[in-house]
C-alpha cells in the first residue's frame, strides 16, 4: 500500500451513528471510485479471554470480496504492526479453529462482502485508524504489492488448484502414517484399561474411569446381566401400547370383563357375610 503524504490530523475523521468511523479505499492510485469501510474498537465482554484482545482489536465492516487476509493486513499496517487478521461472513463470537486435515483440499469460500477482526500489537493503533481522515483514501493495489482481480485472479486460482500427483501422494502417505499411529495408541490404551479391570484371584474387580464422557463399570458376569436386564426393561417401557384402534378396543373389553368378574365375586362375598351375621338364638 502506498504511504500517504498527508498526516492524520490534516483532515477530519467521519463518525457515523453506532460509533463507526468511515475509512475510504481506492483500488489503485488511478481509480476514481472509492469504497467505504466502517471501523470501530471491538468491545465484547464475552470474548475477554479469546484471541481478540478488547483494547487491541479493530472491528471492520464492508470488506470487499477481493481483499484477502494478507491484503487487509497490508492496508491497516500503516496504523501499526498487525498481529492477526480474521475474516468472517458475519459478525459473531470467536470460533475455535478447526483441525485442518489437509492443506490441499479446502472448502469453497463464499464470495461477498465480509467483516474483519484486526488485532494490533499496540493499543494506540486503534485510535490512529479511527482518526484517519475519510477524505484521504487508502490505496489497495500498488506497483510493489499488486492485488489481482478478474480473469487474472481466476487464472491464478486455477493454477494453484492443480495438484501434482507426487505432492498428493506425499500428503496421503503422511496422513495415513499419522492415522495408524493414533489408532495404535488408542488400541494400546484400551488394552491397558482392560488389563486393569480384570478380576484378581479373590474375585475383586478394579473399576477405573475411562475416556471423558464414558461411565466406568466392572466387567463381570453379574454386572453384565444386571445391565442387560435394565436395558430390556427400558426397551419395554418405550414400546408403543394401544397404537392401533382395534388394540384399544380389545383392551377396553378386557378391562370391562375384569370389572364384571370382580363385581360378581364381591356380590358373593357380601351374601356370605350377611348369612354369617344372621340372628340365631338357639
mmCIF file of C-alpha atoms in Angstrom:
data_model
loop_
_atom_site.group_PDB
_atom_site.id
_atom_site.type_symbol
_atom_site.label_atom_id
_atom_site.label_comp_id
_atom_site.label_asym_id
_atom_site.label_seq_id
_atom_site.Cartn_x
_atom_site.Cartn_y
_atom_site.Cartn_z
ATOM 1 C CA UNK A 1 0.000 0.000 0.000
ATOM 2 C CA UNK A 2 1.359 3.403 -0.919
ATOM 3 C CA UNK A 3 2.149 5.526 2.144
ATOM 4 C CA UNK A 4 0.035 8.642 2.435
ATOM 5 C CA UNK A 5 1.799 12.010 2.146
ATOM 6 C CA UNK A 6 -0.833 13.601 4.403
ATOM 7 C CA UNK A 7 -0.754 13.495 8.180
ATOM 8 C CA UNK A 8 -3.621 12.085 10.191
ATOM 9 C CA UNK A 9 -4.508 15.496 11.526
ATOM 10 C CA UNK A 10 -4.726 17.116 8.087
ATOM 11 C CA UNK A 11 -8.414 16.164 7.705
ATOM 12 C CA UNK A 12 -11.379 15.333 9.864
ATOM 13 C CA UNK A 13 -12.468 11.821 10.780
ATOM 14 C CA UNK A 14 -16.063 10.924 9.884
ATOM 15 C CA UNK A 15 -18.005 9.283 12.732
ATOM 16 C CA UNK A 16 -21.450 7.852 11.961
ATOM 17 C CA UNK A 17 -24.168 6.595 14.373
ATOM 18 C CA UNK A 18 -23.095 3.452 16.179
ATOM 19 C CA UNK A 19 -19.593 4.741 16.871
ATOM 20 C CA UNK A 20 -18.200 3.660 13.493
ATOM 21 C CA UNK A 21 -15.503 5.693 11.768
ATOM 22 C CA UNK A 22 -15.524 5.835 7.961
ATOM 23 C CA UNK A 23 -12.377 4.922 6.008
ATOM 24 C CA UNK A 24 -12.143 5.435 2.235
ATOM 25 C CA UNK A 25 -10.442 2.937 -0.074
ATOM 26 C CA UNK A 26 -9.244 3.176 -3.655
ATOM 27 C CA UNK A 27 -8.284 0.065 -5.563
ATOM 28 C CA UNK A 28 -5.420 1.868 -7.314
ATOM 29 C CA UNK A 29 -3.985 5.365 -7.449
ATOM 30 C CA UNK A 30 -5.663 5.943 -10.821
ATOM 31 C CA UNK A 31 -9.136 4.865 -9.651
ATOM 32 C CA UNK A 32 -11.861 7.497 -9.471
ATOM 33 C CA UNK A 33 -14.318 5.448 -7.421
ATOM 34 C CA UNK A 34 -13.974 4.896 -3.707
ATOM 35 C CA UNK A 35 -15.104 2.179 -1.312
ATOM 36 C CA UNK A 36 -16.119 2.828 2.289
ATOM 37 C CA UNK A 37 -15.066 0.784 5.316
ATOM 38 C CA UNK A 38 -16.675 1.186 8.731
ATOM 39 C CA UNK A 39 -14.402 0.587 11.711
ATOM 40 C CA UNK A 40 -14.665 0.787 15.466
ATOM 41 C CA UNK A 41 -12.987 -0.704 18.512
ATOM 42 C CA UNK A 42 -14.084 -4.256 19.253
ATOM 43 C CA UNK A 43 -15.515 -4.473 22.776
ATOM 44 C CA UNK A 44 -17.386 -7.659 23.714
ATOM 45 C CA UNK A 45 -17.172 -8.850 27.304
ATOM 46 C CA UNK A 46 -17.982 -12.426 26.352
ATOM 47 C CA UNK A 47 -14.770 -12.609 24.313
ATOM 48 C CA UNK A 48 -12.488 -11.279 27.040
ATOM 49 C CA UNK A 49 -10.445 -14.497 27.090
ATOM 50 C CA UNK A 50 -10.260 -15.168 23.348
ATOM 51 C CA UNK A 51 -7.652 -14.283 20.726
ATOM 52 C CA UNK A 52 -9.383 -10.899 20.239
ATOM 53 C CA UNK A 53 -7.966 -8.563 22.917
ATOM 54 C CA UNK A 54 -10.506 -5.898 23.820
ATOM 55 C CA UNK A 55 -8.042 -2.983 23.722
ATOM 56 C CA UNK A 56 -6.140 -4.038 20.578
ATOM 57 C CA UNK A 57 -8.846 -5.390 18.220
ATOM 58 C CA UNK A 58 -10.429 -3.330 15.432
ATOM 59 C CA UNK A 59 -13.821 -4.368 14.053
ATOM 60 C CA UNK A 60 -14.264 -3.653 10.312
ATOM 61 C CA UNK A 61 -17.434 -3.814 8.217
ATOM 62 C CA UNK A 62 -17.957 -3.870 4.423
ATOM 63 C CA UNK A 63 -14.668 -5.542 3.471
ATOM 64 C CA UNK A 64 -14.638 -6.096 -0.348
ATOM 65 C CA UNK A 65 -14.527 -9.677 -1.706
ATOM 66 C CA UNK A 66 -11.148 -9.127 -3.398
ATOM 67 C CA UNK A 67 -9.470 -8.293 -0.073
ATOM 68 C CA UNK A 68 -7.808 -11.347 1.454
ATOM 69 C CA UNK A 69 -6.282 -11.547 4.923
ATOM 70 C CA UNK A 70 -2.915 -10.502 3.507
ATOM 71 C CA UNK A 71 -4.457 -7.503 1.713
ATOM 72 C CA UNK A 72 -6.343 -6.370 4.833
ATOM 73 C CA UNK A 73 -3.169 -6.698 6.889
ATOM 74 C CA UNK A 74 -1.315 -4.678 4.276
ATOM 75 C CA UNK A 75 -3.937 -1.885 4.316
ATOM 76 C CA UNK A 76 -4.046 -1.465 8.086
ATOM 77 C CA UNK A 77 -0.316 -1.955 8.706
ATOM 78 C CA UNK A 78 0.108 1.807 8.161
ATOM 79 C CA UNK A 79 -1.513 2.336 11.586
ATOM 80 C CA UNK A 80 0.822 -0.095 13.384
ATOM 81 C CA UNK A 81 2.088 -3.657 13.445
ATOM 82 C CA UNK A 82 -0.721 -6.145 12.733
ATOM 83 C CA UNK A 83 -0.659 -9.374 14.763
ATOM 84 C CA UNK A 84 -3.533 -11.215 13.079
ATOM 85 C CA UNK A 85 -6.476 -10.720 10.708
ATOM 86 C CA UNK A 86 -9.692 -12.754 10.864
ATOM 87 C CA UNK A 87 -12.277 -12.573 8.063
ATOM 88 C CA UNK A 88 -15.830 -13.769 8.578
ATOM 89 C CA UNK A 89 -19.109 -13.796 6.654
ATOM 90 C CA UNK A 90 -20.966 -12.151 9.540
ATOM 91 C CA UNK A 91 -20.199 -10.741 12.994
ATOM 92 C CA UNK A 92 -20.115 -13.231 15.831
ATOM 93 C CA UNK A 93 -18.187 -14.684 18.715
ATOM 94 C CA UNK A 94 -14.727 -16.085 18.146
ATOM 95 C CA UNK A 95 -14.910 -19.657 16.900
ATOM 96 C CA UNK A 96 -12.473 -22.364 17.918
ATOM 97 C CA UNK A 97 -10.106 -23.019 14.995
ATOM 98 C CA UNK A 98 -10.787 -26.432 13.483
ATOM 99 C CA UNK A 99 -8.071 -29.005 12.928
ATOM 100 C CA UNK A 100 -7.052 -28.947 9.282
ATOM 101 C CA UNK A 101 -6.609 -32.473 7.976
ATOM 102 C CA UNK A 102 -5.130 -31.338 4.666
ATOM 103 C CA UNK A 103 -3.756 -28.162 3.129
ATOM 104 C CA UNK A 104 -4.717 -29.307 -0.366
ATOM 105 C CA UNK A 105 -8.449 -29.946 -0.199
ATOM 106 C CA UNK A 106 -10.218 -26.823 1.073
ATOM 107 C CA UNK A 107 -13.927 -25.931 1.051
ATOM 108 C CA UNK A 108 -15.021 -23.277 -1.402
ATOM 109 C CA UNK A 109 -15.117 -19.808 0.116
ATOM 110 C CA UNK A 110 -18.276 -17.730 -0.025
ATOM 111 C CA UNK A 111 -17.996 -14.715 -2.274
ATOM 112 C CA UNK A 112 -19.301 -11.441 -0.873
ATOM 113 C CA UNK A 113 -18.578 -8.589 1.482
ATOM 114 C CA UNK A 114 -17.183 -9.671 4.838
ATOM 115 C CA UNK A 115 -16.344 -8.420 8.297
ATOM 116 C CA UNK A 116 -12.826 -8.376 9.716
ATOM 117 C CA UNK A 117 -11.260 -8.509 13.174
ATOM 118 C CA UNK A 118 -7.791 -6.945 13.127
ATOM 119 C CA UNK A 119 -5.522 -7.394 16.156
ATOM 120 C CA UNK A 120 -2.740 -4.805 16.512
ATOM 121 C CA UNK A 121 0.400 -5.112 18.579
ATOM 122 C CA UNK A 122 -0.213 -1.762 20.280
ATOM 123 C CA UNK A 123 -3.467 -0.226 21.518
ATOM 124 C CA UNK A 124 -2.720 3.216 20.033
ATOM 125 C CA UNK A 125 -3.134 1.766 16.523
ATOM 126 C CA UNK A 126 -6.891 1.590 17.132
ATOM 127 C CA UNK A 127 -7.136 5.341 17.655
ATOM 128 C CA UNK A 128 -4.910 6.042 14.640
ATOM 129 C CA UNK A 129 -7.231 4.016 12.420
ATOM 130 C CA UNK A 130 -10.372 5.674 13.791
ATOM 131 C CA UNK A 131 -8.938 9.195 13.449
ATOM 132 C CA UNK A 132 -7.778 8.770 9.844
ATOM 133 C CA UNK A 133 -9.438 11.421 7.624
ATOM 134 C CA UNK A 134 -12.162 9.942 5.433
ATOM 135 C CA UNK A 135 -11.293 12.271 2.523
ATOM 136 C CA UNK A 136 -7.797 10.733 2.169
ATOM 137 C CA UNK A 137 -8.441 7.261 0.715
ATOM 138 C CA UNK A 138 -6.086 4.354 1.262
ATOM 139 C CA UNK A 139 -4.715 2.666 -1.876
ATOM 140 C CA UNK A 140 -5.053 -1.124 -2.029
ATOM 141 C CA UNK A 141 -3.063 -2.199 -5.097
ATOM 142 C CA UNK A 142 0.367 -0.668 -5.790
ATOM 143 C CA UNK A 143 3.249 -1.497 -8.079
ATOM 144 C CA UNK A 144 5.239 -3.052 -5.237
ATOM 145 C CA UNK A 145 2.280 -5.002 -3.829
ATOM 146 C CA UNK A 146 -0.289 -5.579 -6.614
ATOM 147 C CA UNK A 147 -3.686 -7.157 -5.956
ATOM 148 C CA UNK A 148 -5.040 -9.372 -8.731
ATOM 149 C CA UNK A 149 -8.722 -9.368 -9.705
ATOM 150 C CA UNK A 150 -10.937 -10.594 -12.518
ATOM 151 C CA UNK A 151 -9.575 -13.056 -15.084
ATOM 152 C CA UNK A 152 -6.046 -12.733 -13.756
ATOM 153 C CA UNK A 153 -7.196 -13.757 -10.298
ATOM 154 C CA UNK A 154 -9.247 -16.692 -11.635
ATOM 155 C CA UNK A 155 -6.307 -17.925 -13.702
ATOM 156 C CA UNK A 156 -4.050 -17.742 -10.640
ATOM 157 C CA UNK A 157 -6.570 -19.650 -8.526
ATOM 158 C CA UNK A 158 -6.856 -22.309 -11.218
ATOM 159 C CA UNK A 159 -3.084 -22.770 -11.377
ATOM 160 C CA UNK A 160 -2.946 -23.167 -7.606
ATOM 161 C CA UNK A 161 -5.788 -25.708 -7.680
ATOM 162 C CA UNK A 162 -3.771 -28.100 -9.871
ATOM 163 C CA UNK A 163 -2.125 -30.674 -7.597
ATOM 164 C CA UNK A 164 0.852 -32.702 -8.729
ATOM 165 C CA UNK A 165 0.434 -36.477 -8.206
ATOM 166 C CA UNK A 166 3.728 -36.670 -6.295
ATOM 167 C CA UNK A 167 2.647 -33.924 -3.881
ATOM 168 C CA UNK A 168 -0.753 -35.551 -3.385
ATOM 169 C CA UNK A 169 0.850 -38.946 -2.704
ATOM 170 C CA UNK A 170 3.146 -37.424 -0.078
ATOM 171 C CA UNK A 171 0.179 -35.820 1.668
ATOM 172 C CA UNK A 172 -1.827 -39.060 1.653
ATOM 173 C CA UNK A 173 1.134 -41.085 2.966
ATOM 174 C CA UNK A 174 1.737 -38.598 5.784
ATOM 175 C CA UNK A 175 -1.944 -38.638 6.755
ATOM 176 C CA UNK A 176 -2.152 -42.445 6.781
ATOM 177 C CA UNK A 177 1.031 -42.710 8.856
ATOM 178 C CA UNK A 178 -0.390 -40.323 11.429
ATOM 179 C CA UNK A 179 -3.716 -42.204 11.391
ATOM 180 C CA UNK A 180 -2.013 -45.554 12.024
ATOM 181 C CA UNK A 181 -0.059 -44.114 14.959
ATOM 182 C CA UNK A 182 -3.214 -42.665 16.544
ATOM 183 C CA UNK A 183 -5.034 -45.975 16.025
ATOM 184 C CA UNK A 184 -2.227 -47.979 17.657
ATOM 185 C CA UNK A 185 -2.154 -45.617 20.632
ATOM 186 C CA UNK A 186 -5.920 -45.960 21.069
ATOM 187 C CA UNK A 187 -5.810 -49.780 20.926
ATOM 188 C CA UNK A 188 -2.911 -49.879 23.369
ATOM 189 C CA UNK A 189 -4.779 -47.659 25.788
ATOM 190 C CA UNK A 190 -7.882 -49.865 25.560
ATOM 191 C CA UNK A 191 -5.799 -52.985 26.259
ATOM 192 C CA UNK A 192 -4.254 -51.349 29.324
ATOM 193 C CA UNK A 193 -7.699 -50.409 30.664
ATOM 194 C CA UNK A 194 -8.961 -53.957 30.067
ATOM 195 C CA UNK A 195 -5.986 -55.391 31.983
ATOM 196 C CA UNK A 196 -6.654 -53.076 34.912
ATOM 197 C CA UNK A 197 -10.328 -54.114 35.080
ATOM 198 C CA UNK A 198 -9.719 -57.873 35.129
ATOM 199 C CA UNK A 199 -10.750 -59.815 38.232
ATOM 200 C CA UNK A 200 -7.958 -60.783 40.585
ATOM 201 C CA UNK A 201 -7.609 -64.134 42.399
ATOM 202 C CA UNK A 202 -10.123 -63.221 45.135
ATOM 203 C CA UNK A 203 -12.781 -62.079 42.646
ATOM 204 C CA UNK A 204 -12.323 -58.326 43.158
ATOM 205 C CA UNK A 205 -12.689 -56.038 40.164
ATOM 206 C CA UNK A 206 -10.774 -52.777 39.873
ATOM 207 C CA UNK A 207 -13.057 -50.136 38.390
ATOM 208 C CA UNK A 208 -11.339 -47.258 36.588
ATOM 209 C CA UNK A 209 -12.686 -44.238 34.781
ATOM 210 C CA UNK A 210 -12.383 -44.395 31.007
ATOM 211 C CA UNK A 211 -12.359 -41.587 28.498
ATOM 212 C CA UNK A 212 -14.148 -38.337 29.185
ATOM 213 C CA UNK A 213 -17.908 -38.739 28.844
ATOM 214 C CA UNK A 214 -17.962 -42.526 29.396
ATOM 215 C CA UNK A 215 -19.214 -44.317 32.512
ATOM 216 C CA UNK A 216 -16.871 -46.789 34.145
ATOM 217 C CA UNK A 217 -18.340 -50.182 35.130
ATOM 218 C CA UNK A 218 -16.850 -53.533 36.200
ATOM 219 C CA UNK A 219 -16.524 -56.187 33.503
ATOM 220 C CA UNK A 220 -18.065 -59.086 35.453
ATOM 221 C CA UNK A 221 -20.847 -61.544 34.587
ATOM 222 C CA UNK A 222 -23.216 -60.282 37.288
ATOM 223 C CA UNK A 223 -22.768 -56.678 36.212
ATOM 224 C CA UNK A 224 -23.335 -57.579 32.586
ATOM 225 C CA UNK A 225 -26.569 -59.460 33.396
ATOM 226 C CA UNK A 226 -27.822 -56.587 35.530
ATOM 227 C CA UNK A 227 -27.103 -54.106 32.771
ATOM 228 C CA UNK A 228 -28.832 -56.337 30.203
ATOM 229 C CA UNK A 229 -31.978 -56.662 32.333
ATOM 230 C CA UNK A 230 -32.035 -52.895 32.773
ATOM 231 C CA UNK A 231 -31.871 -52.355 29.027
ATOM 232 C CA UNK A 232 -34.714 -54.857 28.457
ATOM 233 C CA UNK A 233 -36.970 -53.068 30.986
ATOM 234 C CA UNK A 234 -36.117 -49.740 29.405
ATOM 235 C CA UNK A 235 -36.989 -51.069 25.951
ATOM 236 C CA UNK A 236 -40.352 -52.420 27.137
ATOM 237 C CA UNK A 237 -41.271 -49.041 28.619
ATOM 238 C CA UNK A 238 -40.598 -47.397 25.274
ATOM 239 C CA UNK A 239 -42.804 -49.794 23.311
ATOM 240 C CA UNK A 240 -45.991 -48.261 21.949
ATOM 241 C CA UNK A 241 -49.149 -49.551 23.672
ATOM 242 C CA UNK A 242 -52.616 -49.379 22.030
ATOM 243 C CA UNK A 243 -51.181 -47.816 18.896
ATOM 244 C CA UNK A 244 -53.979 -49.168 16.683
ATOM 245 C CA UNK A 245 -57.744 -48.638 17.256
ATOM 246 C CA UNK A 246 -58.538 -52.352 17.471
ATOM 247 C CA UNK A 247 -55.896 -52.766 20.164
ATOM 248 C CA UNK A 248 -57.534 -50.005 22.176
ATOM 249 C CA UNK A 249 -60.997 -51.668 21.813
ATOM 250 C CA UNK A 250 -59.676 -55.064 22.917
ATOM 251 C CA UNK A 251 -58.017 -53.503 25.942
ATOM 252 C CA UNK A 252 -61.283 -51.827 26.938
ATOM 253 C CA UNK A 253 -63.235 -55.094 26.550
ATOM 254 C CA UNK A 254 -60.743 -56.967 28.725
ATOM 255 C CA UNK A 255 -60.906 -54.248 31.345
ATOM 256 C CA UNK A 256 -64.749 -54.346 31.430
ATOM 257 C CA UNK A 257 -64.702 -58.140 31.703
ATOM 258 C CA UNK A 258 -62.293 -57.947 34.638
ATOM 259 C CA UNK A 259 -64.553 -55.403 36.372
ATOM 260 C CA UNK A 260 -67.655 -57.606 35.916
ATOM 261 C CA UNK A 261 -65.863 -60.660 37.264
ATOM 262 C CA UNK A 262 -64.676 -58.708 40.270
ATOM 263 C CA UNK A 263 -68.243 -57.380 40.823
ATOM 264 C CA UNK A 264 -69.716 -60.897 40.888
ATOM 265 C CA UNK A 265 -67.060 -62.060 43.314
ATOM 266 C CA UNK A 266 -67.803 -59.115 45.586
ATOM 267 C CA UNK A 267 -71.566 -59.909 45.491
ATOM 268 C CA UNK A 268 -70.932 -63.485 46.570
ATOM 269 C CA UNK A 269 -68.641 -62.317 49.352
ATOM 270 C CA UNK A 270 -71.254 -59.861 50.651
ATOM 271 C CA UNK A 271 -74.001 -62.556 50.605
ATOM 272 C CA UNK A 272 -71.776 -64.878 52.592
ATOM 273 C CA UNK A 273 -71.091 -62.189 55.191
ATOM 274 C CA UNK A 274 -74.820 -61.444 55.561
ATOM 275 C CA UNK A 275 -75.607 -65.151 56.069
ATOM 276 C CA UNK A 276 -72.967 -65.445 58.771
ATOM 277 C CA UNK A 277 -74.389 -62.420 60.676
ATOM 278 C CA UNK A 278 -77.998 -63.789 60.774
ATOM 279 C CA UNK A 279 -79.511 -63.913 64.361
ATOM 280 C CA UNK A 280 -79.842 -67.450 65.714
ATOM 281 C CA UNK A 281 -80.784 -67.560 69.448
ATOM 282 C CA UNK A 282 -80.680 -71.418 69.608
#
